[in-house]
């Protein structure tokens, strides 16, 4: 736990995927999650259709909960609360837990393959934030309610990234 805290809030280790934007990020393994079913009804699984098919419908997430996501609106940056669920190689989000529990299609999904992770306070000027970065895709900044929640999310995402 102490090493994760150091990586998230202190020193950056060279073999960690936590780094600051602009530094070289190691490649993560690109594997597809297994297909299973059982948690949602067939109609709910069909509603979950996504670019990758129904691979996550019926699967329990590795971690889930509310985070604030930095979005870009017409009036500039704004933060929106979303319900996130972490699956192998994917971080999906819904407007709220009700849509998640109903098995609805996620509002968005972040492909974690090839991503790196870094603290976000310097960029966002907000406490308890972290960023997901990829050299060819959009950067995401997420905010948790506490440092403990940030640590839990970061630890789980690092597990996916193989750190």
PDB file of C-alpha atoms in Angstrom:
ATOM      1  CA  UNK A   1       0.000   0.000   0.000  1.00  0.00           C
ATOM      2  CA  UNK A   2       2.859   2.389   0.838  1.00  0.00           C
ATOM      3  CA  UNK A   3       4.404   1.907  -2.618  1.00  0.00           C
ATOM      4  CA  UNK A   4       1.067   2.768  -4.256  1.00  0.00           C
ATOM      5  CA  UNK A   5       0.783   5.882  -2.112  1.00  0.00           C
ATOM      6  CA  UNK A   6       4.334   6.886  -3.085  1.00  0.00           C
ATOM      7  CA  UNK A   7       3.571   6.314  -6.759  1.00  0.00           C
ATOM      8  CA  UNK A   8       0.324   8.276  -6.608  1.00  0.00           C
ATOM      9  CA  UNK A   9       1.255  11.133  -4.328  1.00  0.00           C
ATOM     10  CA  UNK A  10       5.031  11.170  -4.164  1.00  0.00           C
ATOM     11  CA  UNK A  11       7.928   9.756  -6.056  1.00  0.00           C
ATOM     12  CA  UNK A  12       7.522   8.236  -9.500  1.00  0.00           C
ATOM     13  CA  UNK A  13       9.275   4.905 -10.073  1.00  0.00           C
ATOM     14  CA  UNK A  14      10.793   4.151 -13.454  1.00  0.00           C
ATOM     15  CA  UNK A  15       8.996   0.796 -13.833  1.00  0.00           C
ATOM     16  CA  UNK A  16       5.602   2.272 -12.979  1.00  0.00           C
ATOM     17  CA  UNK A  17       3.007   3.288 -15.528  1.00  0.00           C
ATOM     18  CA  UNK A  18       2.380   6.369 -13.448  1.00  0.00           C
ATOM     19  CA  UNK A  19       4.123   9.156 -15.265  1.00  0.00           C
ATOM     20  CA  UNK A  20       3.567  12.667 -16.365  1.00  0.00           C
ATOM     21  CA  UNK A  21       2.286  13.483 -19.861  1.00  0.00           C
ATOM     22  CA  UNK A  22       5.030  13.699 -22.427  1.00  0.00           C
ATOM     23  CA  UNK A  23       7.117  10.897 -20.958  1.00  0.00           C
ATOM     24  CA  UNK A  24       7.266   7.587 -22.764  1.00  0.00           C
ATOM     25  CA  UNK A  25       4.592   5.097 -21.655  1.00  0.00           C
ATOM     26  CA  UNK A  26       5.187   1.328 -21.814  1.00  0.00           C
ATOM     27  CA  UNK A  27       2.718  -0.758 -23.794  1.00  0.00           C
ATOM     28  CA  UNK A  28       0.093  -2.716 -21.856  1.00  0.00           C
ATOM     29  CA  UNK A  29      -0.960  -6.209 -22.883  1.00  0.00           C
ATOM     30  CA  UNK A  30      -3.883  -6.124 -25.312  1.00  0.00           C
ATOM     31  CA  UNK A  31      -6.105  -8.996 -24.343  1.00  0.00           C
ATOM     32  CA  UNK A  32      -9.837  -9.361 -24.707  1.00  0.00           C
ATOM     33  CA  UNK A  33     -11.917 -10.160 -21.644  1.00  0.00           C
ATOM     34  CA  UNK A  34     -13.782 -13.465 -21.623  1.00  0.00           C
ATOM     35  CA  UNK A  35     -17.461 -13.505 -22.496  1.00  0.00           C
ATOM     36  CA  UNK A  36     -19.790 -14.497 -19.716  1.00  0.00           C
ATOM     37  CA  UNK A  37     -23.386 -13.821 -18.774  1.00  0.00           C
ATOM     38  CA  UNK A  38     -25.677 -14.131 -15.833  1.00  0.00           C
ATOM     39  CA  UNK A  39     -25.847 -10.815 -13.996  1.00  0.00           C
ATOM     40  CA  UNK A  40     -28.350  -9.121 -16.346  1.00  0.00           C
ATOM     41  CA  UNK A  41     -31.335 -10.372 -18.318  1.00  0.00           C
ATOM     42  CA  UNK A  42     -31.014 -11.003 -22.063  1.00  0.00           C
ATOM     43  CA  UNK A  43     -32.821  -7.725 -22.827  1.00  0.00           C
ATOM     44  CA  UNK A  44     -30.499  -5.796 -20.492  1.00  0.00           C
ATOM     45  CA  UNK A  45     -27.452  -7.407 -22.127  1.00  0.00           C
ATOM     46  CA  UNK A  46     -28.788  -6.395 -25.541  1.00  0.00           C
ATOM     47  CA  UNK A  47     -29.183  -2.808 -24.322  1.00  0.00           C
ATOM     48  CA  UNK A  48     -25.500  -2.831 -23.317  1.00  0.00           C
ATOM     49  CA  UNK A  49     -24.401  -3.128 -26.965  1.00  0.00           C
ATOM     50  CA  UNK A  50     -21.133  -1.275 -27.472  1.00  0.00           C
ATOM     51  CA  UNK A  51     -18.339  -1.027 -30.025  1.00  0.00           C
ATOM     52  CA  UNK A  52     -16.827  -4.228 -28.605  1.00  0.00           C
ATOM     53  CA  UNK A  53     -20.082  -6.231 -28.468  1.00  0.00           C
ATOM     54  CA  UNK A  54     -21.609  -7.526 -25.243  1.00  0.00           C
ATOM     55  CA  UNK A  55     -18.403  -8.706 -23.596  1.00  0.00           C
ATOM     56  CA  UNK A  56     -19.130  -6.973 -20.291  1.00  0.00           C
ATOM     57  CA  UNK A  57     -22.861  -7.525 -20.047  1.00  0.00           C
ATOM     58  CA  UNK A  58     -23.546  -9.769 -17.108  1.00  0.00           C
ATOM     59  CA  UNK A  59     -20.012  -9.490 -15.712  1.00  0.00           C
ATOM     60  CA  UNK A  60     -19.331  -8.095 -12.293  1.00  0.00           C
ATOM     61  CA  UNK A  61     -16.906  -5.168 -12.497  1.00  0.00           C
ATOM     62  CA  UNK A  62     -13.519  -5.357 -10.788  1.00  0.00           C
ATOM     63  CA  UNK A  63     -14.313  -2.035  -9.082  1.00  0.00           C
ATOM     64  CA  UNK A  64     -17.135   0.476  -9.318  1.00  0.00           C
ATOM     65  CA  UNK A  65     -18.297   3.776  -7.880  1.00  0.00           C
ATOM     66  CA  UNK A  66     -18.820   7.455  -8.497  1.00  0.00           C
ATOM     67  CA  UNK A  67     -16.077   9.713  -9.849  1.00  0.00           C
ATOM     68  CA  UNK A  68     -16.191  13.219 -11.290  1.00  0.00           C
ATOM     69  CA  UNK A  69     -14.990  13.390 -14.887  1.00  0.00           C
ATOM     70  CA  UNK A  70     -13.560  16.504 -16.472  1.00  0.00           C
ATOM     71  CA  UNK A  71     -15.513  17.280 -19.610  1.00  0.00           C
ATOM     72  CA  UNK A  72     -15.218  19.941 -22.198  1.00  0.00           C
ATOM     73  CA  UNK A  73     -18.404  21.950 -22.676  1.00  0.00           C
ATOM     74  CA  UNK A  74     -19.169  24.957 -24.823  1.00  0.00           C
ATOM     75  CA  UNK A  75     -18.379  27.205 -21.854  1.00  0.00           C
ATOM     76  CA  UNK A  76     -15.020  25.528 -21.166  1.00  0.00           C
ATOM     77  CA  UNK A  77     -14.069  22.733 -18.816  1.00  0.00           C
ATOM     78  CA  UNK A  78     -16.651  21.381 -16.414  1.00  0.00           C
ATOM     79  CA  UNK A  79     -16.815  18.481 -14.015  1.00  0.00           C
ATOM     80  CA  UNK A  80     -19.633  15.944 -14.105  1.00  0.00           C
ATOM     81  CA  UNK A  81     -20.363  13.152 -11.685  1.00  0.00           C
ATOM     82  CA  UNK A  82     -20.545   9.763 -13.408  1.00  0.00           C
ATOM     83  CA  UNK A  83     -20.855   6.179 -12.229  1.00  0.00           C
ATOM     84  CA  UNK A  84     -17.776   4.189 -13.278  1.00  0.00           C
ATOM     85  CA  UNK A  85     -17.214   0.438 -13.569  1.00  0.00           C
ATOM     86  CA  UNK A  86     -13.773  -1.063 -14.152  1.00  0.00           C
ATOM     87  CA  UNK A  87     -13.485  -4.187 -16.303  1.00  0.00           C
ATOM     88  CA  UNK A  88     -10.448  -5.862 -17.845  1.00  0.00           C
ATOM     89  CA  UNK A  89      -8.904  -3.245 -20.139  1.00  0.00           C
ATOM     90  CA  UNK A  90     -11.982  -0.973 -20.004  1.00  0.00           C
ATOM     91  CA  UNK A  91     -13.256   1.772 -17.726  1.00  0.00           C
ATOM     92  CA  UNK A  92     -16.922   2.382 -18.550  1.00  0.00           C
ATOM     93  CA  UNK A  93     -19.160   5.133 -17.212  1.00  0.00           C
ATOM     94  CA  UNK A  94     -22.868   5.849 -16.951  1.00  0.00           C
ATOM     95  CA  UNK A  95     -24.814   8.946 -15.940  1.00  0.00           C
ATOM     96  CA  UNK A  96     -25.668   7.285 -12.620  1.00  0.00           C
ATOM     97  CA  UNK A  97     -25.922   3.969 -10.786  1.00  0.00           C
ATOM     98  CA  UNK A  98     -29.556   3.554 -11.881  1.00  0.00           C
ATOM     99  CA  UNK A  99     -28.532   3.315 -15.548  1.00  0.00           C
ATOM    100  CA  UNK A 100     -25.717   0.920 -14.635  1.00  0.00           C
ATOM    101  CA  UNK A 101     -28.055  -1.326 -12.612  1.00  0.00           C
ATOM    102  CA  UNK A 102     -30.608  -1.289 -15.446  1.00  0.00           C
ATOM    103  CA  UNK A 103     -27.956  -2.736 -17.774  1.00  0.00           C
ATOM    104  CA  UNK A 104     -28.085   0.280 -20.093  1.00  0.00           C
ATOM    105  CA  UNK A 105     -25.361   1.004 -22.601  1.00  0.00           C
ATOM    106  CA  UNK A 106     -22.579   3.057 -20.992  1.00  0.00           C
ATOM    107  CA  UNK A 107     -22.452   6.763 -21.777  1.00  0.00           C
ATOM    108  CA  UNK A 108     -18.750   6.317 -22.493  1.00  0.00           C
ATOM    109  CA  UNK A 109     -15.895   3.876 -22.262  1.00  0.00           C
ATOM    110  CA  UNK A 110     -12.147   4.288 -21.909  1.00  0.00           C
ATOM    111  CA  UNK A 111      -9.899   1.671 -23.476  1.00  0.00           C
ATOM    112  CA  UNK A 112      -7.110   1.210 -20.924  1.00  0.00           C
ATOM    113  CA  UNK A 113      -4.806  -0.748 -23.255  1.00  0.00           C
ATOM    114  CA  UNK A 114      -1.650   1.270 -23.753  1.00  0.00           C
ATOM    115  CA  UNK A 115      -2.696   3.910 -21.212  1.00  0.00           C
ATOM    116  CA  UNK A 116      -0.597   5.360 -18.452  1.00  0.00           C
ATOM    117  CA  UNK A 117      -1.655   6.844 -15.156  1.00  0.00           C
ATOM    118  CA  UNK A 118      -0.530  10.003 -13.344  1.00  0.00           C
ATOM    119  CA  UNK A 119      -1.640  12.361 -10.634  1.00  0.00           C
ATOM    120  CA  UNK A 120      -3.871  15.110 -11.951  1.00  0.00           C
ATOM    121  CA  UNK A 121      -3.707  17.850  -9.307  1.00  0.00           C
ATOM    122  CA  UNK A 122      -1.157  19.928 -11.200  1.00  0.00           C
ATOM    123  CA  UNK A 123      -3.280  19.993 -14.367  1.00  0.00           C
ATOM    124  CA  UNK A 124      -6.724  20.229 -12.783  1.00  0.00           C
ATOM    125  CA  UNK A 125      -5.868  22.368  -9.731  1.00  0.00           C
ATOM    126  CA  UNK A 126      -8.215  20.037  -7.800  1.00  0.00           C
ATOM    127  CA  UNK A 127      -7.418  17.590  -5.021  1.00  0.00           C
ATOM    128  CA  UNK A 128      -7.837  13.806  -5.371  1.00  0.00           C
ATOM    129  CA  UNK A 129      -7.533  13.691  -9.148  1.00  0.00           C
ATOM    130  CA  UNK A 130      -5.712  11.358 -11.485  1.00  0.00           C
ATOM    131  CA  UNK A 131      -5.310  11.205 -15.224  1.00  0.00           C
ATOM    132  CA  UNK A 132      -5.406   8.472 -17.855  1.00  0.00           C
ATOM    133  CA  UNK A 133      -3.171   9.176 -20.833  1.00  0.00           C
ATOM    134  CA  UNK A 134      -2.617   7.567 -24.215  1.00  0.00           C
ATOM    135  CA  UNK A 135      -0.392   8.872 -26.993  1.00  0.00           C
ATOM    136  CA  UNK A 136      -3.114   8.555 -29.680  1.00  0.00           C
ATOM    137  CA  UNK A 137      -6.331   9.072 -27.733  1.00  0.00           C
ATOM    138  CA  UNK A 138      -8.003  11.612 -25.491  1.00  0.00           C
ATOM    139  CA  UNK A 139      -6.679  12.250 -21.976  1.00  0.00           C
ATOM    140  CA  UNK A 140      -9.125  11.777 -19.095  1.00  0.00           C
ATOM    141  CA  UNK A 141      -8.996  13.457 -15.699  1.00  0.00           C
ATOM    142  CA  UNK A 142     -11.022  11.909 -12.888  1.00  0.00           C
ATOM    143  CA  UNK A 143     -11.687  13.117  -9.357  1.00  0.00           C
ATOM    144  CA  UNK A 144     -12.567  10.999  -6.322  1.00  0.00           C
ATOM    145  CA  UNK A 145     -14.069  12.181  -3.044  1.00  0.00           C
ATOM    146  CA  UNK A 146     -10.995  11.290  -0.972  1.00  0.00           C
ATOM    147  CA  UNK A 147      -7.345  10.239  -1.252  1.00  0.00           C
ATOM    148  CA  UNK A 148      -8.371   6.777  -0.081  1.00  0.00           C
ATOM    149  CA  UNK A 149     -10.780   6.456  -3.010  1.00  0.00           C
ATOM    150  CA  UNK A 150      -8.112   7.701  -5.428  1.00  0.00           C
ATOM    151  CA  UNK A 151      -5.712   5.098  -4.071  1.00  0.00           C
ATOM    152  CA  UNK A 152      -8.324   2.342  -4.481  1.00  0.00           C
ATOM    153  CA  UNK A 153      -9.067   3.328  -8.094  1.00  0.00           C
ATOM    154  CA  UNK A 154      -5.369   3.736  -8.964  1.00  0.00           C
ATOM    155  CA  UNK A 155      -4.446   0.395  -7.386  1.00  0.00           C
ATOM    156  CA  UNK A 156      -7.196  -1.390  -9.341  1.00  0.00           C
ATOM    157  CA  UNK A 157      -6.283   0.301 -12.619  1.00  0.00           C
ATOM    158  CA  UNK A 158      -2.600  -0.467 -12.054  1.00  0.00           C
ATOM    159  CA  UNK A 159      -3.621  -4.125 -11.655  1.00  0.00           C
ATOM    160  CA  UNK A 160      -5.242  -3.978 -15.094  1.00  0.00           C
ATOM    161  CA  UNK A 161      -2.229  -2.222 -16.613  1.00  0.00           C
ATOM    162  CA  UNK A 162       0.133  -4.780 -15.100  1.00  0.00           C
ATOM    163  CA  UNK A 163       2.095  -2.388 -12.872  1.00  0.00           C
TER     164      UNK A 163
END
